[in-house]
Amino acid sequence: MNPGSFCQLHNHTEYSLLDGGSRIADLADRAVELGMPALAITDHGAMYGVIDFYQQCEDRGIKPIIGCEVYLAPGERKERVGKPQDLTHLVLLATGDTGYRNLIKVVTDAHLNGFYYKMRADLELLAAHSEGLIATTACLQGDVAQRILHHDETSAGQFVGQLQEIYGRDSVYLELQDHGIPEQKRVNEAKLRLSGLTGAPVIATNDVHYTRREDAKLHEVLLCIQTDSTMKQENRFRFYSDEFYLKSAEEMLQLFGDHPEALTNTMEIAQRCNLQLELGKLNFPHIEVPEGQTPEQYLQALCEEALPRYYPGERLDEARARMLYELDVIAKTGYTGYFLIVGDFVRVARGRGIMVGPGRGSATGSIVSYLLGITELDPLKYNLIFERMLNPERASPPDIDLDFPDDRREDIIAYVKEKYGEDHVAQVITFSKMGPRAAVRDVGRAMEVPLEKVNRIAALIPSGPKATIQQGLDSSADLNEMLSSDGELAQVIEYAQGLEGLVRHCSIHAAAVVIADRPITDVVPLCGAGGRGAVTTQYEMHDVESCGLVKMDFLGLKTLNIITNCLEFIVTNGGPQFGVHDIPLDDPKTYELLCRGDTAAVFQLESEGMQNLLRQMQPGHFAHVIALVALYRPGPMQHADEFCRGRHGAEVVYLDPRLKPILEETYGVILYQEQVMKIASELAGFSMPQAEIIMRAMAKKQGDKMEKMKPLFLQGCVANGVAPQTAEEVFKRMETFSDYGFNKSHSAAYALVAYWTAYLKANYPAEFLAAHLSTVMDNSDEVGKYIMECRRMGLQVRPPSVNYSHTDFAVAEGAVVFGLAAIKGFGKASADAIVAERNEAGPFSGLFDFCRRMPSRVVNKSALKQLIQAGAFDEFGDRNALLHVHESAHAAGQKHQEDRSVGQNSLFDALSADDDGLQVEELPVVPPMSDDEKLAMEKEFLGLYVSDHPLLRAAEKLEQCCSCMLEQLHQFPDKETIITGGMVSETKPYLTSNGNQMMFVTLEGLNTTVEMTLFPRVYEQYKDTFAKGDIILVEAQVERRMRVVGDGEQKADVKLLAKRIRPLQGARALSPKRREEAEQARRRQIEIEAAEERRKYIPPVYIEVAIGALRPGDLRRLRATLTDSPGPSPVILEFRENGSTRRVQLGKRYKVTCDAQLAAGARAISGVTAVWT
């Protein structure tokens, strides 16, 4: 049979979530291999993958047919009745634009109005949006098949008739399928009879859920992950056979040779389906401009009005020239509306008291953005480049990310809906894919492999957005050894590699919002991906932009909450009222704080490594802060020493004098992408748009573009008087930069927020830390960390109080006060109600007054007790006395409220006739609660000690007796013996396999905890010398264990192995010699880690290979040369042939030491033409 006379019309991709196992590209590739001229996408109940599918098919020259297998409700779609298994299936295919729009309407309505377990349509919905659609009767779960299986062929025929009334007699087809399932034979025979009775043609389809037959077992594993079952369960959900793959025309002919029309009819449908999507054209919503003005004139008028305010001095002419140039580019590229829309959002947000961040990314380089108030940094002052944002020679839209406080983001989205219409605005879906570790764990669970075994191999696989299982196999000898000796684990890895990268589930994108010039459902389908009533597109953010929707990124940034609350605290506590725009960028106290590395809680500058870099650099102006943000990353950290040497006066040598004004601010280091652009412009004579293209090609490692641009760069340099050798060296440095270069505009925006927070901490520490604590209330470790920072800065920290506390942390009389909502188990609503009552009727005069005024439904008896135990009533008496009367106070308060509700007076009313109303506050005389009991309650209900800390009383003694505090342990090398101390907060006895007793002890410091192991001998010797709550000294060995976090980054977990234990009381001070030895060990470790940080990025070795010059055996000799020079540098082979270039990075087993021996050995091979780094 001619392959071109058949196509598959019933195909599920990975976007039939955890059911379809075919990647779209693989499916399209296979269709090309099989010679199919067309291919359909019919995912279950959604259109998530439609745009990707359309583009992949178009790229391969096959016709994309867009469809969906919808679910039909047993009754009306809006009735929430029935079970998932009651739903039947129907395939809809779009013949053209009208059908596509109607398919969008059906799928959207079925999600938003018919969702119950799954999206559900009904005949009413189908009839309302039928034009341009073809219906096919789907699989055994189709409505027609289900009626046949229930021995009701008559009603099956009637249903076909209903479909024909909806879609037309020529647009309903009966699907014949054969996967070896016995019931299909009976259904197919009945459908053939129905075809004769109704005139509905038959088509042959395969219910494709994976691409090739050999993927069947992998698909079984995928179904186990979806259904939370295992491969060993007999009754698990599974497909009947291994026949659910993309079959060829020949395979389908073998199944349906008796009915060849069923195959040729698929091409009849394909010929009718001629959808042409218009992608890539941006459609702006209606923009209001003053009468008589065009959008371009209005945008210029706004900028002209702002220009003298932003540039009142001598730079006005320069600023106007830059503004006019940008406006011209914006108009020519068609993005005038984009700037007006964003400018409107920002203006409205500020007008409503919502803080707006300084702008992220390349938008900071635009003077138009600056004049509109979208960004905060002067692009002329900080040498930021507009073409980084919008390049007239590169067709890609500008991208302006807007930051708002995360509790006000929804307010901005509400405004957008209000302005443009609810049906013109939607949030955007995002898809989570199976990461390598998650895939290993999912497969291990499905195969019932013991968790500890799975975790062992998962820990050896890198994580992060670009990580793969193959990277783990290439880099870990331990992993390969485990797999070679354990077939079960090898099978786990094999299946996991087949599944990694597949879509796992969907959610709402954290930032993206789209706006349309018409109802969204005229353009893209919608769904409720995030729950909670939120409506999102079914297409991800790149696809919605392809469809012409304007995408905005509204990000919720907690740091802006901190700044907003801090500024409010300052005013509330009698300080000046000011905004972030008023913060001077040359404040001495701020730079003193930065130079000390005193940056706990400071945005972007908080990590220990960053604090070390701050102390090394000693920043003196804002440009240094911008550089800090760009430097502190794995790549550029190798240049941190060079930067700091230049900062402190070391001579900087430039390859060409014209590089000095470009690289002077970074002391000769190429740090920013904008510097690459300026080098290309100044040395090679490139225009800024051309320079942006070469910079982007380098940053994205686009070898073909770089190959084309390099001769132009070198020619331009020579024409401008640069020596050829110097030009080559500059280009190579620019290429090396591509591995780590950072967008200066992005760095500057982050640096500005970092500086704002540093300023607030330096000048208003109580207000700043209270605001910061409010954002981490749900994490007791973080709260403890910043409470200690308060104490370190000399700030008083008070327990919660019903009269001084707010819901979150606050400041009162210069002290940081615990928030009521920070009390464990005490709800935010109750805290809000207490603060509201206090604001309305004044402070509470005591426990009984509180009970009288706070309804029991808001603060019940249990919650009242929690408040007392947490210290919230300490100002009214001893906690023990308050606890003795809290039940009677609560009961009396409840009685008072009940009496008042029926119009009766109570004892409270009689007693409150006196002015002070305090007679009822007499408390019983009971033994006062001890300090230790108070602290224990604080620890229980606040998660930490607040009014005091047992270790504070012993702090001086601990300092005298310890070689290091618990908080410093991570600064000591592995196996180092130290003397430290802390409080025993937890003990866990453990019986070894030999029957010996050992113990795990949790030692608590002022703001950290460390686990300590007592092996049997040590336990037996010291078990009677300590108990829970004791403060002890420990001589112990440091145990550092590295684990992989994030994108392959390693982090040390530190534990202790106890050697000797003794009580702190009576211990002698440590000798000066022992203290100095410990300090030296600590410094050595810090230096080792700093050097390691600098070594994390190792530039690759590039080896250029001319394919035409290779001789037999050359690649084998090159491999031997590489393996003879093992080292840390990755190798990238650059293959050149017929003017084209292809780069291949070799695996980790071929890492080398880049030295003269390697270079000479490689160059001796005939096909190798160059070696460089």
Tab-separated table of C-alpha atoms in Angstrom, residues 195-571:
chain	number	residue	atom	x	y	z
A	195	SER	CA	-22.153	2.746	8.564
A	196	GLY	CA	-24.516	1.075	6.107
A	197	LEU	CA	-27.582	2.240	8.044
A	198	THR	CA	-26.527	5.838	8.723
A	199	GLY	CA	-24.222	6.563	5.810
A	200	ALA	CA	-21.413	7.517	8.192
A	201	PRO	CA	-18.086	6.450	6.632
A	202	VAL	CA	-15.596	4.302	8.564
A	203	ILE	CA	-11.966	5.163	9.222
A	204	ALA	CA	-9.174	2.947	10.545
A	205	THR	CA	-7.280	4.392	13.476
A	206	ASN	CA	-4.848	3.211	16.078
A	207	ASP	CA	-5.265	4.617	19.591
A	208	VAL	CA	-1.665	5.846	19.716
A	209	HIS	CA	-0.263	6.347	23.222
A	210	TYR	CA	3.423	5.778	22.492
A	211	THR	CA	5.559	6.104	19.405
A	212	ARG	CA	7.032	2.633	18.816
A	213	ARG	CA	6.053	-0.870	19.831
A	214	GLU	CA	9.174	-1.184	21.997
A	215	ASP	CA	7.915	1.732	24.145
A	216	ALA	CA	5.011	-0.363	25.477
A	217	LYS	CA	6.716	-1.432	28.699
A	218	LEU	CA	7.829	2.113	29.362
A	219	HIS	CA	4.215	3.205	28.916
A	220	GLU	CA	3.149	0.641	31.519
A	221	VAL	CA	5.532	2.244	33.984
A	222	LEU	CA	4.082	5.655	33.111
A	223	LEU	CA	0.556	4.399	33.824
A	224	CYS	CA	1.726	3.052	37.198
A	225	ILE	CA	3.059	6.509	38.048
A	226	GLN	CA	-0.261	8.080	37.011
A	227	THR	CA	-2.413	5.634	38.983
A	228	ASP	CA	-0.049	5.302	41.967
A	229	SER	CA	0.195	1.559	41.439
A	230	THR	CA	3.096	-0.820	40.846
A	231	MET	CA	4.148	-3.155	38.067
A	232	LYS	CA	3.751	-6.174	40.337
A	233	GLN	CA	0.087	-5.506	41.094
A	234	GLU	CA	-2.130	-7.870	39.134
A	235	ASN	CA	-5.168	-5.601	39.188
A	236	ARG	CA	-3.390	-2.419	38.130
A	237	PHE	CA	-4.684	-0.335	35.239
A	238	ARG	CA	-2.914	-1.329	32.050
A	239	PHE	CA	-3.449	-1.463	28.326
A	240	TYR	CA	-4.487	-4.810	26.886
A	241	SER	CA	-1.550	-5.226	24.498
A	242	ASP	CA	1.569	-3.606	23.078
A	243	GLU	CA	-0.314	-2.421	19.966
A	244	PHE	CA	-0.962	1.217	20.962
A	245	TYR	CA	1.837	2.732	18.885
A	246	LEU	CA	2.080	4.701	15.641
A	247	LYS	CA	1.466	2.010	13.048
A	248	SER	CA	2.401	2.241	9.390
A	249	ALA	CA	-0.010	2.084	6.476
A	250	GLU	CA	1.134	-1.486	5.805
A	251	GLU	CA	0.413	-2.566	9.395
A	252	MET	CA	-3.026	-0.973	9.259
A	253	LEU	CA	-3.736	-2.654	5.910
A	254	GLN	CA	-2.982	-6.042	7.465
A	255	LEU	CA	-5.603	-5.319	10.120
A	256	PHE	CA	-8.270	-3.758	7.875
A	257	GLY	CA	-7.482	-5.165	4.436
A	258	ASP	CA	-11.095	-6.238	4.068
A	259	HIS	CA	-12.170	-2.592	4.319
A	260	PRO	CA	-9.594	-0.555	2.372
A	261	GLU	CA	-11.951	2.423	2.342
A	262	ALA	CA	-11.363	2.734	6.104
A	263	LEU	CA	-7.743	3.596	5.315
A	264	THR	CA	-8.306	5.851	2.307
A	265	ASN	CA	-11.001	7.742	4.182
A	266	THR	CA	-8.302	8.979	6.577
A	267	MET	CA	-6.800	10.877	3.648
A	268	GLU	CA	-10.226	12.227	2.737
A	269	ILE	CA	-10.311	13.794	6.208
A	270	ALA	CA	-6.708	14.992	5.860
A	271	GLN	CA	-7.549	16.718	2.576
A	272	ARG	CA	-10.487	18.496	4.252
A	273	CYS	CA	-8.336	19.694	7.170
A	274	ASN	CA	-6.437	22.758	6.011
A	275	LEU	CA	-5.879	24.851	9.097
A	276	GLN	CA	-3.360	27.648	8.650
A	277	LEU	CA	-2.426	29.272	11.952
A	278	GLU	CA	-1.105	32.809	11.793
A	279	LEU	CA	1.737	32.716	14.292
A	280	GLY	CA	4.198	35.380	15.341
A	281	LYS	CA	2.076	38.489	14.788
A	282	LEU	CA	1.507	40.493	17.972
A	283	ASN	CA	-2.000	41.913	18.440
A	284	PHE	CA	-2.236	44.717	20.995
A	285	PRO	CA	-5.453	45.442	22.857
A	286	HIS	CA	-7.156	48.780	22.309
A	287	ILE	CA	-5.037	51.537	23.845
A	288	GLU	CA	-6.655	54.776	24.929
A	289	VAL	CA	-4.786	57.885	23.753
A	290	PRO	CA	-5.798	61.565	23.855
A	291	GLU	CA	-8.039	62.628	21.024
A	292	GLY	CA	-6.101	63.682	17.956
A	293	GLN	CA	-2.950	61.744	18.884
A	294	THR	CA	-1.580	58.499	17.574
A	295	PRO	CA	-0.066	56.009	20.052
A	296	GLU	CA	3.391	57.019	18.809
A	297	GLN	CA	2.670	60.720	19.416
A	298	TYR	CA	1.229	59.993	22.851
A	299	LEU	CA	4.253	57.933	23.900
A	300	GLN	CA	6.586	60.721	22.770
A	301	ALA	CA	4.496	63.317	24.614
A	302	LEU	CA	4.746	61.330	27.853
A	303	CYS	CA	8.509	61.047	27.468
A	304	GLU	CA	8.946	64.731	26.540
A	305	GLU	CA	6.961	65.748	29.623
A	306	ALA	CA	9.181	63.639	31.904
A	307	LEU	CA	12.505	64.469	30.265
A	308	PRO	CA	13.269	67.803	32.045
A	309	ARG	CA	12.380	66.239	35.437
A	310	TYR	CA	14.785	63.348	34.961
A	311	TYR	CA	17.539	65.326	33.207
A	312	PRO	CA	17.385	68.914	34.447
A	313	GLY	CA	21.050	69.677	33.774
A	314	GLU	CA	23.629	69.512	31.059
A	315	ARG	CA	22.766	65.949	29.930
A	316	LEU	CA	19.352	67.036	28.619
A	317	ASP	CA	20.437	67.138	24.963
A	318	GLU	CA	22.147	63.739	25.190
A	319	ALA	CA	19.073	62.281	26.880
A	320	ARG	CA	16.717	63.726	24.263
A	321	ALA	CA	18.794	62.280	21.419
A	322	ARG	CA	18.756	58.850	23.084
A	323	MET	CA	15.010	59.140	23.712
A	324	LEU	CA	14.240	60.048	20.081
A	325	TYR	CA	16.403	57.182	18.818
A	326	GLU	CA	14.622	54.690	21.078
A	327	LEU	CA	11.180	56.023	20.155
A	328	ASP	CA	12.027	55.617	16.474
A	329	VAL	CA	13.133	51.990	16.967
A	330	ILE	CA	10.075	51.247	19.128
A	331	ALA	CA	7.733	52.668	16.475
A	332	LYS	CA	9.435	50.854	13.580
A	333	THR	CA	9.371	47.497	15.383
A	334	GLY	CA	5.705	47.946	16.312
A	335	TYR	CA	6.032	47.983	20.101
A	336	THR	CA	4.683	51.438	20.929
A	337	GLY	CA	1.556	49.861	22.409
A	338	TYR	CA	3.650	47.567	24.594
A	339	PHE	CA	5.375	50.499	26.326
A	340	LEU	CA	2.095	52.371	26.782
A	341	ILE	CA	0.439	49.332	28.354
A	342	VAL	CA	3.309	48.677	30.774
A	343	GLY	CA	3.626	52.366	31.626
A	344	ASP	CA	-0.084	52.443	32.460
A	345	PHE	CA	0.217	49.451	34.827
A	346	VAL	CA	3.113	51.052	36.666
A	347	ARG	CA	1.403	54.423	36.936
A	348	VAL	CA	-1.810	52.872	38.286
A	349	ALA	CA	0.069	50.644	40.741
A	350	ARG	CA	1.947	53.572	42.249
A	351	GLY	CA	-1.248	55.601	42.319
A	352	ARG	CA	-2.848	52.841	44.403
A	353	GLY	CA	0.032	52.718	46.849
A	354	ILE	CA	1.518	49.520	45.426
A	355	MET	CA	5.304	49.471	45.317
A	356	VAL	CA	6.824	48.638	41.944
A	357	GLY	CA	10.284	47.146	41.614
A	358	PRO	CA	13.018	48.946	39.671
A	359	GLY	CA	12.533	46.746	36.611
A	360	ARG	CA	14.326	43.556	35.714
A	361	GLY	CA	16.451	42.483	32.831
A	362	SER	CA	17.235	44.389	29.676
A	363	ALA	CA	14.348	46.878	30.145
A	364	THR	CA	16.621	48.802	32.521
A	365	GLY	CA	18.716	49.792	29.497
A	366	SER	CA	15.902	51.825	27.949
A	367	ILE	CA	15.589	55.566	28.572
A	368	VAL	CA	11.945	55.377	27.467
A	369	SER	CA	11.296	52.839	30.242
A	370	TYR	CA	13.085	55.175	32.655
A	371	LEU	CA	11.056	58.234	31.636
A	372	LEU	CA	7.783	56.283	31.912
A	373	GLY	CA	8.708	55.217	35.460
A	374	ILE	CA	8.854	51.550	34.462
A	375	THR	CA	12.494	51.342	35.583
A	376	GLU	CA	14.431	53.210	38.276
A	377	LEU	CA	18.006	53.410	36.998
A	378	ASP	CA	19.343	56.104	34.673
A	379	PRO	CA	20.669	54.143	31.655
A	380	LEU	CA	22.992	57.014	30.684
A	381	LYS	CA	24.611	57.247	34.102
A	382	TYR	CA	25.202	53.513	34.323
A	383	ASN	CA	26.093	52.921	30.638
A	384	LEU	CA	23.180	50.579	29.954
A	385	ILE	CA	22.400	49.686	26.353
A	386	PHE	CA	18.977	49.904	24.728
A	387	GLU	CA	19.714	47.288	22.052
A	388	ARG	CA	19.980	44.627	24.776
A	389	MET	CA	16.225	45.115	25.082
A	390	LEU	CA	15.046	45.891	21.565
A	391	ASN	CA	17.190	45.285	18.513
A	392	PRO	CA	15.858	46.574	15.178
A	393	GLU	CA	17.887	43.867	13.397
A	394	ARG	CA	16.570	40.961	15.497
A	395	ALA	CA	12.830	40.257	15.496
A	396	SER	CA	12.039	39.410	19.109
A	397	PRO	CA	9.719	41.321	21.446
A	398	PRO	CA	10.921	43.329	24.419
A	399	ASP	CA	10.520	41.642	27.771
A	400	ILE	CA	9.719	43.831	30.755
A	401	ASP	CA	9.400	42.000	34.060
A	402	LEU	CA	7.531	43.945	36.726
A	403	ASP	CA	7.975	43.185	40.420
A	404	PHE	CA	5.208	43.873	42.936
A	405	PRO	CA	4.848	42.906	46.585
A	406	ASP	CA	3.617	39.331	46.473
A	407	ASP	CA	0.486	40.211	48.458
A	408	ARG	CA	-0.475	42.911	45.906
A	409	ARG	CA	0.151	41.044	42.642
A	410	GLU	CA	-3.493	39.947	42.440
A	411	ASP	CA	-4.559	43.607	42.754
A	412	ILE	CA	-2.650	44.435	39.578
A	413	ILE	CA	-4.144	41.487	37.713
A	414	ALA	CA	-7.600	42.650	38.866
A	415	TYR	CA	-6.866	46.112	37.412
A	416	VAL	CA	-5.834	44.601	34.081
A	417	LYS	CA	-9.113	42.667	33.929
A	418	GLU	CA	-11.038	45.783	34.895
A	419	LYS	CA	-9.385	47.855	32.151
A	420	TYR	CA	-9.338	45.385	29.272
A	421	GLY	CA	-12.234	43.123	30.207
A	422	GLU	CA	-12.401	39.905	32.199
A	423	ASP	CA	-12.634	37.813	29.032
A	424	HIS	CA	-9.628	39.545	27.454
A	425	VAL	CA	-7.158	38.598	30.219
A	426	ALA	CA	-5.823	35.314	31.570
A	427	GLN	CA	-2.923	33.933	33.495
A	428	VAL	CA	-0.649	31.468	31.741
A	429	ILE	CA	-0.194	27.762	32.288
A	430	THR	CA	3.183	26.172	32.933
A	431	PHE	CA	4.138	22.526	32.688
A	432	SER	CA	6.354	20.694	35.124
A	433	LYS	CA	8.441	17.981	33.572
A	434	MET	CA	9.940	14.900	35.130
A	435	GLY	CA	13.394	15.820	36.355
A	436	PRO	CA	16.075	13.148	36.415
A	437	ARG	CA	15.861	12.459	40.137
A	438	ALA	CA	12.068	12.552	40.178
A	439	ALA	CA	11.964	10.121	37.249
A	440	VAL	CA	14.274	7.713	39.095
A	441	ARG	CA	12.158	7.884	42.242
A	442	ASP	CA	8.873	7.532	40.330
A	443	VAL	CA	10.135	4.520	38.421
A	444	GLY	CA	11.618	2.967	41.559
A	445	ARG	CA	8.273	3.315	43.296
A	446	ALA	CA	6.443	1.795	40.320
A	447	MET	CA	8.844	-1.149	40.302
A	448	GLU	CA	8.692	-1.600	44.106
A	449	VAL	CA	12.441	-1.163	44.440
A	450	PRO	CA	13.349	-0.482	48.092
A	451	LEU	CA	13.382	3.247	48.769
A	452	GLU	CA	16.863	3.251	50.284
A	453	LYS	CA	18.280	1.707	47.087
A	454	VAL	CA	16.489	4.228	44.904
A	455	ASN	CA	17.618	7.124	47.073
A	456	ARG	CA	21.224	5.977	46.831
A	457	ILE	CA	21.270	6.215	43.037
A	458	ALA	CA	19.084	9.336	42.955
A	459	ALA	CA	21.601	11.133	45.172
A	460	LEU	CA	24.304	10.476	42.549
A	461	ILE	CA	22.309	12.154	39.786
A	462	PRO	CA	22.493	15.933	39.418
A	463	SER	CA	19.374	18.039	39.811
A	464	GLY	CA	18.422	21.350	38.278
A	465	PRO	CA	16.641	22.566	35.154
A	466	LYS	CA	19.298	21.343	32.713
A	467	ALA	CA	20.413	18.207	34.528
A	468	THR	CA	20.031	14.764	32.967
A	469	ILE	CA	20.529	11.188	34.057
A	470	GLN	CA	23.216	10.873	31.398
A	471	GLN	CA	25.231	13.564	33.163
A	472	GLY	CA	25.170	11.414	36.262
A	473	LEU	CA	26.276	8.358	34.267
A	474	ASP	CA	29.102	10.368	32.698
A	475	SER	CA	30.373	11.781	35.975
A	476	SER	CA	29.812	9.184	38.700
A	477	ALA	CA	31.914	6.040	38.867
A	478	ASP	CA	29.941	5.018	41.964
A	479	LEU	CA	26.679	5.155	40.014
A	480	ASN	CA	28.034	3.060	37.162
A	481	GLU	CA	29.450	0.528	39.602
A	482	MET	CA	26.086	0.192	41.366
A	483	LEU	CA	24.254	-0.306	38.078
A	484	SER	CA	26.694	-2.885	36.785
A	485	SER	CA	26.225	-5.000	39.914
A	486	ASP	CA	22.459	-4.540	40.318
A	487	GLY	CA	20.215	-5.369	37.359
A	488	GLU	CA	17.134	-4.024	39.120
A	489	LEU	CA	18.674	-0.586	39.515
A	490	ALA	CA	19.934	-0.685	35.933
A	491	GLN	CA	16.331	-1.287	34.823
A	492	VAL	CA	15.184	1.684	36.924
A	493	ILE	CA	17.713	3.932	35.207
A	494	GLU	CA	16.751	2.657	31.756
A	495	TYR	CA	13.063	3.401	32.286
A	496	ALA	CA	13.811	6.710	34.025
A	497	GLN	CA	15.866	7.866	31.046
A	498	GLY	CA	12.910	7.059	28.821
A	499	LEU	CA	10.582	9.146	30.992
A	500	GLU	CA	12.733	12.094	32.079
A	501	GLY	CA	11.625	15.308	30.476
A	502	LEU	CA	8.028	14.168	29.907
A	503	VAL	CA	5.319	16.541	31.109
A	504	ARG	CA	4.112	15.507	34.559
A	505	HIS	CA	1.533	18.110	35.572
A	506	CYS	CA	0.419	21.663	34.974
A	507	SER	CA	0.080	24.729	37.171
A	508	ILE	CA	-0.094	28.521	36.940
A	509	HIS	CA	3.020	30.361	35.751
A	510	ALA	CA	4.403	32.471	38.574
A	511	ALA	CA	4.451	35.698	36.571
A	512	ALA	CA	2.930	35.577	33.092
A	513	VAL	CA	-0.380	37.291	32.262
A	514	VAL	CA	-1.722	37.691	28.728
A	515	ILE	CA	-3.963	40.396	27.265
A	516	ALA	CA	-5.896	40.020	24.017
A	517	ASP	CA	-7.499	42.449	21.622
A	518	ARG	CA	-10.614	40.250	21.650
A	519	PRO	CA	-12.002	37.560	23.950
A	520	ILE	CA	-9.152	35.193	24.814
A	521	THR	CA	-11.142	32.180	23.622
A	522	ASP	CA	-11.096	33.596	20.096
A	523	VAL	CA	-7.349	32.947	20.191
A	524	VAL	CA	-6.370	30.235	22.696
A	525	PRO	CA	-8.177	27.681	24.893
A	526	LEU	CA	-8.508	28.186	28.644
A	527	CYS	CA	-8.666	25.920	31.667
A	528	GLY	CA	-8.506	26.051	35.445
A	529	ALA	CA	-4.964	24.696	35.836
A	530	GLY	CA	-4.228	26.187	39.221
A	531	GLY	CA	-7.500	25.540	41.017
A	532	ARG	CA	-8.945	28.215	43.330
A	533	GLY	CA	-11.015	29.555	40.428
A	534	ALA	CA	-7.984	30.896	38.536
A	535	VAL	CA	-8.325	30.772	34.760
A	536	THR	CA	-5.227	30.063	32.670
A	537	THR	CA	-4.424	29.558	29.036
A	538	GLN	CA	-3.914	25.973	27.884
A	539	TYR	CA	-0.862	27.091	25.899
A	540	GLU	CA	2.394	27.835	27.691
A	541	MET	CA	3.963	31.287	27.549
A	542	HIS	CA	5.995	30.946	24.342
A	543	ASP	CA	3.018	29.476	22.541
A	544	VAL	CA	0.638	32.245	23.641
A	545	GLU	CA	3.117	34.813	22.336
A	546	SER	CA	3.274	32.906	19.034
A	547	CYS	CA	-0.518	33.214	18.891
A	548	GLY	CA	-0.230	37.007	19.052
A	549	LEU	CA	-1.189	37.635	22.671
A	550	VAL	CA	0.606	40.363	24.601
A	551	LYS	CA	2.390	38.753	27.548
A	552	MET	CA	3.276	40.661	30.678
A	553	ASP	CA	5.325	39.303	33.555
A	554	PHE	CA	3.975	40.355	36.940
A	555	LEU	CA	6.199	38.865	39.611
A	556	GLY	CA	5.488	38.761	43.318
A	557	LEU	CA	8.686	39.652	45.199
A	558	LYS	CA	8.693	39.285	48.975
A	559	THR	CA	11.546	41.758	49.257
A	560	LEU	CA	9.155	44.498	48.138
A	561	ASN	CA	6.797	43.466	50.954
A	562	ILE	CA	9.720	43.867	53.340
A	563	ILE	CA	10.604	47.311	52.005
A	564	THR	CA	6.975	48.484	52.022
A	565	ASN	CA	6.374	47.295	55.581
A	566	CYS	CA	9.686	48.699	56.767
A	567	LEU	CA	8.864	52.163	55.406
A	568	GLU	CA	5.483	51.993	57.166
A	569	PHE	CA	7.128	50.931	60.456
A	570	ILE	CA	9.531	53.878	60.208
A	571	VAL	CA	6.658	56.372	59.981
